[in-house]
CSV table of C-alpha atoms and ligand atoms in Angstrom, one decimal:
chain,number,residue,atom,x,y,z
A,1,MET,CA,78.8,96.6,98.1
A,2,GLU,CA,82.4,96.8,99.4
A,3,ILE,CA,85.1,96.5,96.8
A,4,SER,CA,87.8,93.9,97.1
A,5,THR,CA,90.9,94.2,99.2
A,6,ARG,CA,92.9,93.6,96.0
A,7,ALA,CA,91.2,96.6,94.3
A,8,LYS,CA,91.6,98.8,97.3
A,9,LYS,CA,95.3,98.1,97.6
A,10,LEU,CA,95.9,99.0,94.0
A,11,GLU,CA,97.6,102.3,93.1
A,12,PRO,CA,96.1,103.6,89.9
A,13,SER,CA,98.6,104.6,87.2
A,14,VAL,CA,100.0,108.1,88.1
A,15,THR,CA,100.8,108.8,84.5
A,16,LEU,CA,97.3,108.1,83.2
A,17,ALA,CA,95.9,110.1,86.2
A,18,ALA,CA,98.2,113.1,85.4
A,19,ALA,CA,97.2,113.0,81.8
A,20,ALA,CA,93.5,112.8,82.7
A,21,LYS,CA,93.8,115.8,85.0
A,22,ALA,CA,95.5,117.8,82.3
A,23,ASN,CA,92.9,116.9,79.8
A,24,ALA,CA,90.1,117.8,82.1
A,25,LEU,CA,91.5,121.3,82.5
A,26,LYS,CA,92.0,121.5,78.8
A,27,ALA,CA,88.4,120.6,78.3
A,28,GLU,CA,87.4,123.5,80.5
A,29,GLY,CA,89.1,125.7,78.0
A,30,GLN,CA,92.4,126.3,79.9
A,31,ASP,CA,95.6,126.6,78.0
A,32,ILE,CA,97.4,123.5,79.4
A,33,LEU,CA,100.8,122.2,78.1
A,34,SER,CA,100.8,118.5,78.8
A,35,LEU,CA,104.1,116.7,79.1
A,36,THR,CA,102.6,113.8,80.8
A,37,VAL,CA,101.7,110.7,78.9
A,38,GLY,CA,104.2,108.4,77.3
A,39,GLU,CA,103.0,108.1,73.8
A,40,PRO,CA,104.3,109.3,70.5
A,41,ASP,CA,102.6,112.4,69.1
A,42,PHE,CA,102.7,111.0,65.6
A,43,THR,CA,99.8,109.3,63.9
A,44,THR,CA,100.2,105.7,62.9
A,45,PRO,CA,102.1,105.4,59.6
A,46,LYS,CA,99.9,105.2,56.5
A,47,ASN,CA,100.9,101.7,55.4
A,48,ILE,CA,99.8,100.3,58.8
A,49,GLN,CA,96.5,102.2,58.6
A,50,GLN,CA,95.9,100.8,55.2
A,51,ALA,CA,96.5,97.2,56.3
A,52,ALA,CA,93.9,97.7,59.0
A,53,ILE,CA,91.4,99.1,56.5
A,54,GLN,CA,92.0,96.2,54.2
A,55,ALA,CA,91.4,93.7,57.1
A,56,ILE,CA,88.1,95.4,57.8
A,57,GLU,CA,87.0,95.5,54.2
A,58,ASN,CA,87.9,91.9,53.4
A,59,GLY,CA,86.1,90.7,56.5
A,60,LYS,CA,89.1,89.2,58.2
A,61,ALA,CA,88.8,91.6,61.1
A,62,SER,CA,85.2,90.4,61.9
A,63,TYR,CA,86.0,87.3,63.9
A,64,TYR,CA,87.6,86.0,67.1
A,65,THR,CA,91.2,85.1,66.5
A,66,PRO,CA,93.2,82.4,68.4
A,67,SER,CA,93.8,83.7,71.9
A,68,ALA,CA,97.6,83.8,71.4
A,69,GLY,CA,97.1,85.8,68.2
A,70,ILE,CA,96.8,85.2,64.5
A,71,LYS,CA,99.4,82.9,62.9
A,72,GLU,CA,100.6,85.7,60.6
A,73,LEU,CA,101.3,88.0,63.5
A,74,ARG,CA,103.1,85.4,65.6
A,75,GLU,CA,105.2,84.6,62.6
A,76,ALA,CA,105.9,88.3,62.0
A,77,VAL,CA,107.1,88.5,65.6
A,78,VAL,CA,109.4,85.5,65.0
A,79,LYS,CA,110.7,87.2,61.9
A,80,TYR,CA,111.1,90.5,63.6
A,81,ILE,CA,113.1,89.0,66.5
A,82,LYS,CA,115.3,87.1,64.0
A,83,THR,CA,116.0,90.4,62.2
A,84,PHE,CA,116.5,92.7,65.1
A,85,TYR,CA,117.9,90.3,67.8
A,86,GLN,CA,119.3,87.6,65.5
A,87,LEU,CA,117.6,85.1,67.7
A,88,SER,CA,115.6,82.1,66.6
A,89,TYR,CA,112.2,81.2,68.0
A,90,GLN,CA,109.1,79.5,66.8
A,91,SER,CA,105.5,80.7,66.8
A,92,LYS,CA,104.8,78.5,69.9
A,93,ASN,CA,107.3,80.8,71.8
A,94,VAL,CA,105.1,83.9,71.0
A,95,ILE,CA,101.9,85.3,72.5
A,96,ILE,CA,100.2,88.4,71.2
A,97,THR,CA,98.6,90.5,73.9
A,98,ASP,CA,96.5,93.6,74.5
A,99,GLY,CA,99.6,95.8,74.7
A,100,ALA,CA,102.9,95.0,76.3
A,101,LYS,CA,101.3,96.0,79.6
A,102,PHE,CA,99.0,93.0,79.4
A,103,ALA,CA,101.9,90.7,78.4
A,104,LEU,CA,103.5,91.7,81.7
A,105,TYR,CA,100.2,91.1,83.5
A,106,LEU,CA,99.8,87.6,82.0
A,107,LEU,CA,103.4,86.7,82.7
A,108,PHE,CA,103.1,87.6,86.4
A,109,GLN,CA,99.8,85.7,86.7
A,110,ALA,CA,101.4,82.7,85.0
A,111,VAL,CA,104.6,82.4,87.0
A,112,LEU,CA,104.1,83.9,90.4
A,113,ASN,CA,102.8,82.1,93.5
A,114,PRO,CA,101.8,84.0,96.6
A,115,ASN,CA,104.9,85.6,98.3
A,116,ASP,CA,107.2,85.0,95.4
A,117,GLU,CA,109.6,87.9,95.1
A,118,VAL,CA,110.3,90.1,92.1
A,119,LEU,CA,113.3,92.3,91.9
A,120,ILE,CA,112.5,95.7,90.5
A,121,PRO,CA,115.2,98.4,90.1
A,122,VAL,CA,114.1,101.9,91.1
A,123,PRO,CA,113.0,104.2,89.4
A,124,TYR,CA,110.6,101.8,87.7
A,125,TRP,CA,107.8,101.9,85.3
A,126,VAL,CA,104.6,102.6,87.3
A,127,SER,CA,102.8,99.3,86.5
A,128,TYR,CA,105.5,96.7,87.5
A,129,GLY,CA,105.0,96.7,91.2
A,130,GLU,CA,101.2,96.9,91.1
A,131,GLN,CA,100.9,94.1,88.6
A,132,VAL,CA,103.2,91.9,90.7
A,133,LYS,CA,100.9,92.6,93.7
A,134,LEU,CA,97.8,91.7,91.7
A,135,ALA,CA,99.5,88.3,91.1
A,136,GLU,CA,100.1,88.0,94.9
A,137,GLY,CA,103.8,88.4,94.4
A,138,VAL,CA,106.0,90.7,96.4
A,139,PRO,CA,107.8,93.5,94.6
A,140,VAL,CA,111.3,94.0,96.0
A,141,PHE,CA,112.5,97.5,95.1
A,142,ILE,CA,116.2,98.2,94.6
A,143,SER,CA,117.2,101.8,94.8
A,144,CYS,CA,119.6,102.8,92.0
A,145,THR,CA,121.6,105.9,92.1
A,146,GLN,CA,121.7,108.8,89.6
A,147,GLU,CA,125.5,108.5,89.7
A,148,ASN,CA,125.2,105.0,88.2
A,149,GLU,CA,122.6,106.3,85.7
A,150,PHE,CA,119.9,104.6,87.7
A,151,LYS,CA,121.2,101.2,86.7
A,152,VAL,CA,121.1,98.2,89.0
A,153,THR,CA,124.4,96.3,89.7
A,154,VAL,CA,125.0,92.6,90.4
A,155,GLU,CA,126.1,93.5,93.9
A,156,GLN,CA,122.8,95.1,94.6
A,157,LEU,CA,120.9,92.2,93.1
A,158,GLU,CA,122.9,89.7,95.2
A,159,ALA,CA,122.1,91.7,98.3
A,160,ALA,CA,118.4,91.8,97.5
A,161,LYS,CA,118.1,88.1,96.6
A,162,THR,CA,116.4,85.6,98.8
A,163,ASP,CA,115.2,82.0,98.3
A,164,LYS,CA,111.9,83.4,97.3
A,165,THR,CA,113.3,85.5,94.4
A,166,LYS,CA,111.7,84.4,91.1
A,167,LEU,CA,111.9,87.3,88.7
A,168,LEU,CA,114.0,90.3,87.8
A,169,ILE,CA,112.5,93.1,85.7
A,170,LEU,CA,114.8,95.0,83.4
A,171,ASN,CA,113.8,97.9,81.2
A,172,SER,CA,116.4,99.3,78.9
A,173,PRO,CA,116.1,102.0,77.5
A,174,SER,CA,114.2,102.9,80.7
A,175,ASN,CA,111.0,104.6,81.3
A,176,PRO,CA,111.3,107.0,83.1
A,177,THR,CA,115.1,107.6,83.1
A,178,GLY,CA,116.0,107.1,79.4
A,179,MET,CA,119.2,105.3,80.4
A,180,ILE,CA,120.5,102.2,78.6
A,181,TYR,CA,122.5,99.3,80.1
A,182,SER,CA,125.7,98.5,78.3
A,183,GLU,CA,126.4,95.0,76.9
A,184,ALA,CA,129.0,94.4,79.7
A,185,GLU,CA,126.5,95.4,82.4
A,186,LEU,CA,123.9,93.2,81.0
A,187,ARG,CA,126.2,90.2,80.6
A,188,LYS,CA,127.1,90.4,84.3
A,189,ILE,CA,123.4,90.6,85.2
A,190,GLY,CA,122.4,87.8,82.8
A,191,GLU,CA,125.1,85.5,84.1
A,192,TRP,CA,124.0,86.2,87.7
A,193,ALA,CA,120.4,85.4,86.8
A,194,VAL,CA,121.3,82.1,85.1
A,195,LEU,CA,123.5,81.1,88.1
A,196,ASN,CA,120.6,81.8,90.5
A,197,ASP,CA,117.8,80.6,88.3
A,198,ILE,CA,116.0,83.9,88.3
A,199,LEU,CA,113.8,84.6,85.3
A,200,ILE,CA,114.7,87.9,83.5
A,201,VAL,CA,111.7,89.9,82.3
A,202,SER,CA,113.2,92.1,79.6
A,203,ASP,CA,110.9,95.0,78.8
A,204,ASP,CA,112.3,96.1,75.4
A,205,ILE,CA,109.5,98.4,74.4
A,206,TYR,CA,111.9,101.4,73.7
A,207,GLY,CA,114.6,99.3,71.9
A,208,ARG,CA,114.1,101.1,68.6
A,209,LEU,CA,114.2,104.6,70.2
A,210,VAL,CA,117.8,105.3,71.0
A,211,TYR,CA,119.7,108.5,70.2
A,212,ASN,CA,123.0,110.1,69.3
A,213,GLY,CA,124.8,106.8,68.5
A,214,ALA,CA,123.7,104.9,71.5
A,215,THR,CA,123.0,101.2,71.0
A,216,PHE,CA,120.3,98.9,72.5
A,217,THR,CA,121.5,95.5,73.5
A,218,PRO,CA,118.7,93.0,74.2
A,219,ILE,CA,119.9,90.9,77.1
A,220,ALA,CA,118.5,87.7,75.5
A,221,THR,CA,121.2,88.0,72.8
A,222,LEU,CA,124.1,87.6,75.1
A,223,SER,CA,124.3,83.9,75.4
A,224,GLU,CA,122.1,80.8,74.9
A,225,ALA,CA,121.8,80.3,78.6
A,226,ILE,CA,120.7,83.9,79.1
A,227,GLN,CA,118.2,83.7,76.2
A,228,LYS,CA,116.6,80.6,77.9
A,229,GLN,CA,116.4,82.6,81.2
A,230,THR,CA,114.7,85.5,79.5
A,231,ILE,CA,111.1,86.5,78.6
A,232,ILE,CA,111.2,89.3,76.0
A,233,ILE,CA,108.3,91.8,76.4
A,234,ASN,CA,107.8,94.1,73.5
A,235,GLY,CA,105.1,95.7,71.4
A,236,VAL,CA,104.2,98.1,68.6
A,237,SER,CA,103.0,101.1,70.7
A,238,LYS,CA,106.2,103.1,71.0
A,239,SER,CA,108.2,102.3,67.9
A,240,TYR,CA,105.3,102.5,65.4
A,241,ALA,CA,103.1,105.2,67.1
A,242,MET,CA,100.4,102.7,67.8
A,243,THR,CA,99.5,103.1,71.5
A,244,GLY,CA,95.8,103.1,70.7
A,245,TRP,CA,95.8,99.8,68.9
A,246,ARG,CA,96.9,97.8,71.9
A,247,ILE,CA,99.2,95.2,70.5
A,248,GLY,CA,102.1,93.8,72.5
A,249,TYR,CA,103.8,90.4,72.7
A,250,ALA,CA,105.9,88.1,74.9
A,251,VAL,CA,108.5,85.8,73.5
A,252,GLY,CA,110.3,82.9,75.4
A,253,ASP,CA,109.9,79.6,77.1
A,254,GLU,CA,107.0,77.6,75.5
A,255,THR,CA,105.6,76.4,78.9
A,256,ILE,CA,105.4,79.9,80.2
A,257,ILE,CA,103.9,81.3,77.0
A,258,SER,CA,101.4,78.5,77.0
A,259,ALA,CA,100.3,79.2,80.6
A,260,MET,CA,100.0,82.9,79.7
A,261,ASN,CA,97.8,81.9,76.8
A,262,ASP,CA,95.5,79.8,79.0
A,263,ILE,CA,94.9,82.9,81.2
A,264,ALA,CA,94.3,85.1,78.2
A,265,SER,CA,91.8,82.6,76.8
A,266,GLN,CA,89.8,82.9,79.9
A,267,SER,CA,90.0,86.7,80.2
A,268,THR,CA,90.4,88.7,77.0
A,269,SER,CA,89.9,85.9,74.5
A,270,ASN,CA,92.1,87.6,71.9
A,271,PRO,CA,93.6,91.0,71.1
A,272,THR,CA,91.5,93.0,68.7
A,273,ALA,CA,91.6,91.3,65.3
A,274,VAL,CA,92.0,94.5,63.2
A,275,SER,CA,94.9,95.7,65.4
A,276,GLN,CA,96.6,92.4,64.9
A,277,TYR,CA,96.4,92.7,61.1
A,278,ALA,CA,97.8,96.3,61.4
A,279,ALA,CA,100.6,95.0,63.6
A,280,VAL,CA,101.7,92.5,61.0
A,281,GLU,CA,102.3,95.3,58.6
A,282,ALA,CA,104.1,97.3,61.3
A,283,LEU,CA,106.5,94.5,62.1
A,284,ILE,CA,107.3,93.3,58.6
A,285,GLY,CA,106.3,96.2,56.3
A,286,GLU,CA,108.4,99.2,55.4
A,287,GLN,CA,110.4,100.5,58.4
A,288,ASP,CA,111.4,103.9,57.2
A,289,THR,CA,108.8,105.7,59.3
A,290,VAL,CA,110.3,104.3,62.4
A,291,GLU,CA,113.6,106.0,61.6
A,292,THR,CA,111.8,109.2,60.7
A,293,MET,CA,110.1,109.3,64.1
A,294,ARG,CA,113.3,108.3,65.9
A,295,VAL,CA,115.2,111.2,64.3
A,296,ALA,CA,112.4,113.6,65.3
A,297,PHE,CA,112.7,112.5,68.9
A,298,GLU,CA,116.5,112.8,68.7
A,299,GLU,CA,116.3,116.3,67.4
A,300,ARG,CA,113.9,117.3,70.1
A,301,LEU,CA,116.0,115.7,72.8
A,302,ASN,CA,119.1,117.5,71.6
A,303,LYS,CA,117.3,120.8,71.5
A,304,ILE,CA,115.4,120.7,74.8
A,305,TYR,CA,117.8,118.8,77.0
A,306,PRO,CA,120.0,121.9,77.6
A,307,MET,CA,117.0,124.0,78.2
A,308,PHE,CA,115.5,121.8,80.9
A,309,ALA,CA,119.0,121.1,82.4
A,310,ALA,CA,119.4,124.8,82.8
A,311,LEU,CA,116.3,125.3,84.9
A,312,PRO,CA,117.1,126.3,88.5
A,313,GLY,CA,117.8,123.3,90.6
A,314,PHE,CA,117.2,120.7,87.9
A,315,LYS,CA,119.8,118.0,87.9
A,316,LEU,CA,119.8,115.5,85.1
A,317,GLU,CA,122.1,113.6,82.7
A,318,LYS,CA,121.3,113.4,79.1
A,319,PRO,CA,119.1,110.4,78.3
A,320,HIS,CA,120.1,107.9,75.5
A,321,GLY,CA,116.7,106.5,74.7
A,322,ALA,CA,112.9,106.5,75.2
A,323,PHE,CA,111.3,109.9,75.3
A,324,TYR,CA,111.5,111.2,78.8
A,325,LEU,CA,113.6,113.5,80.9
A,326,PHE,CA,113.8,112.5,84.6
A,327,PRO,CA,115.5,115.4,86.5
A,328,ASN,CA,116.1,115.3,90.2
A,329,ILE,CA,114.5,118.6,91.4
A,330,LYS,CA,115.2,118.4,95.1
A,331,GLU,CA,117.0,121.8,95.0
A,332,THR,CA,114.2,123.3,93.1
A,333,LEU,CA,111.7,122.1,95.7
A,334,ASN,CA,113.9,123.7,98.4
A,335,MET,CA,114.1,127.0,96.5
A,336,CYS,CA,110.3,127.0,96.1
A,337,GLY,CA,109.6,126.0,99.7
A,338,TYR,CA,108.2,122.6,99.0
A,339,THR,CA,108.9,119.2,100.6
A,340,ASP,CA,106.5,117.2,98.4
A,341,VAL,CA,107.2,116.8,94.7
A,342,THR,CA,103.6,115.8,94.0
A,343,LYS,CA,102.3,119.1,95.6
A,344,TRP,CA,104.8,121.0,93.4
A,345,VAL,CA,103.6,119.2,90.3
A,346,ASP,CA,100.0,120.0,91.3
A,347,ASP,CA,100.7,123.7,91.8
A,348,LEU,CA,102.7,123.9,88.6
A,349,LEU,CA,99.6,122.6,86.8
A,350,THR,CA,97.1,124.9,88.4
A,351,GLU,CA,99.2,128.0,88.5
A,352,ALA,CA,101.5,127.7,85.4
A,353,HIS,CA,99.4,125.3,83.3
A,354,VAL,CA,102.2,122.8,82.7
A,355,ALA,CA,101.4,119.2,83.4
A,356,LEU,CA,104.3,116.9,84.4
A,357,VAL,CA,104.2,113.6,86.2
A,358,THR,CA,105.4,113.3,89.8
A,359,GLY,CA,108.4,111.0,90.3
A,360,ALA,CA,106.6,109.5,93.3
A,361,GLY,CA,104.8,106.9,91.1
A,362,PHE,CA,108.1,105.8,89.8
A,363,GLY,CA,109.6,105.3,93.3
A,364,ALA,CA,111.6,108.5,93.0
A,365,PRO,CA,110.1,111.3,95.1
A,366,GLU,CA,112.7,113.9,94.3
A,367,HIS,CA,112.1,113.6,90.5
A,368,VAL,CA,109.6,114.6,87.9
A,369,ARG,CA,109.0,112.9,84.6
A,370,ILE,CA,108.8,115.1,81.5
A,371,SER,CA,107.7,113.5,78.2
A,372,TYR,CA,109.2,115.1,75.1
A,373,ALA,CA,106.9,113.1,72.8
A,374,THR,CA,105.3,116.4,71.9
A,375,ASP,CA,106.0,119.3,69.6
A,376,LEU,CA,109.0,121.6,70.1
A,377,ALA,CA,106.9,124.8,70.4
A,378,THR,CA,105.0,123.2,73.4
A,379,LEU,CA,108.3,122.1,75.0
A,380,GLU,CA,109.9,125.5,74.6
A,381,GLU,CA,106.9,127.3,76.0
A,382,ALA,CA,106.7,124.8,78.9
A,383,VAL,CA,110.3,125.6,79.8
A,384,LYS,CA,109.5,129.3,80.0
A,385,ARG,CA,106.5,128.7,82.2
A,386,ILE,CA,108.4,126.4,84.5
A,387,ALA,CA,111.2,128.9,84.8
A,388,ALA,CA,108.7,131.7,85.6
A,389,PHE,CA,106.9,129.4,88.2
A,390,ILE,CA,110.2,128.7,90.0
A,391,GLU,CA,111.0,132.4,90.0
A,392,LYS,CA,107.6,133.3,91.4
A,393,LYS,CA,107.8,130.7,94.1
A,394,SER,CA,111.4,131.5,95.1
A,395,VAL,CA,110.6,135.2,95.6
A,396,ASN,CA,107.7,134.5,97.9
B,401,PLP,C1,104.4,102.1,77.3
B,401,PLP,C2,105.2,101.1,78.1
B,401,PLP,C3,104.7,99.7,78.1
B,401,PLP,C4,103.4,99.3,77.6
B,401,PLP,O1,103.1,99.6,76.4
B,401,PLP,P1,101.7,99.1,75.7
B,401,PLP,O2,101.1,100.3,75.1
B,401,PLP,O3,100.9,98.4,76.7
B,401,PLP,O4,102.2,98.1,74.6
B,401,PLP,C5,105.5,98.8,78.8
B,401,PLP,N1,106.6,99.1,79.4
B,401,PLP,C6,107.0,100.4,79.4
B,401,PLP,C7,108.3,100.7,80.1
B,401,PLP,C8,106.3,101.4,78.8
B,401,PLP,O5,106.8,102.7,78.9
């Protein structure tokens, strides 16, 4: 049986593939340092674990839930957005999904018709373009420069806009670059989107993970008109160390949320019940652990940034959020005699036993992505190995 054209055209996630490769080598007993996958290395805070255990023991976790999520969790999201965004929504504006990734998927399925265009600033998170294609939309990639911290400008958006443009995806703080849009930049973009009736998809998943005094401004907070024009995508994975629980959410226009829910009801039925009860505690329970984890990431960033920035040929600004470094390594590739970053990353893994992710999957083939959501000792050892690898290759 031949597989579908749709499945054949799909690029599998490069980050998950890189992590899988690193894990396979580890399983063979090799000493691999993996800086690949984008997930906190902390375990889920105890209070959240306890809430899950309780939901299992009292039987609540045994049953299907409404496809848009349990009432308690949708209300917790409303409360959370009120607290952290100072924005008012009702439960009918909220859908709980199997991770923020599936919130995005449902959104594209719910709003895109064939050939509708979606503006995606480059570098982008690996799944945006592929999910748009799965919904028969057309990803329109806009190259952003390192000089402008990889941020898209209204001029670039205006140049990329056509009468088919329907959505704009923003991700601040950004995976992979760690850069954050300022309030002024977002205001201009938001006003442009309102003027052109383009829906803003605001992927706020790293909003709580900002460092060294940087602030996260959610675009939806900038005016009532911009709020109406925005669908907020968020989740508990990154802020609460809950990637395995698979709980995300979307907040915005009731008609869109309702269409997303119809699709969810015919596909996943509902996100896992036990995870939903855990997520209620995450969002409205004690928040101190979020700050503890944030501080740990900040300390690591401050420690390892200068070390990676000093690697021969590595060119990178210091990120302000998320947990990645995204250096341009064009010069390093030249020094090492490579033209293809993915090949360099492969050889680094097999020869130096350090796993990074190729920038190619993020639309940036001169870059690598380094996750620092791992312990300091691993990061320090990885820097040494990368330096030795570059030296070895440069001599040859
Ligand atoms: C991790 C991530 C997501 C998805 O997270 P879930 O685990 O599916 O909630 C979405 N967007 C970006 C930019 C991410 O890095």
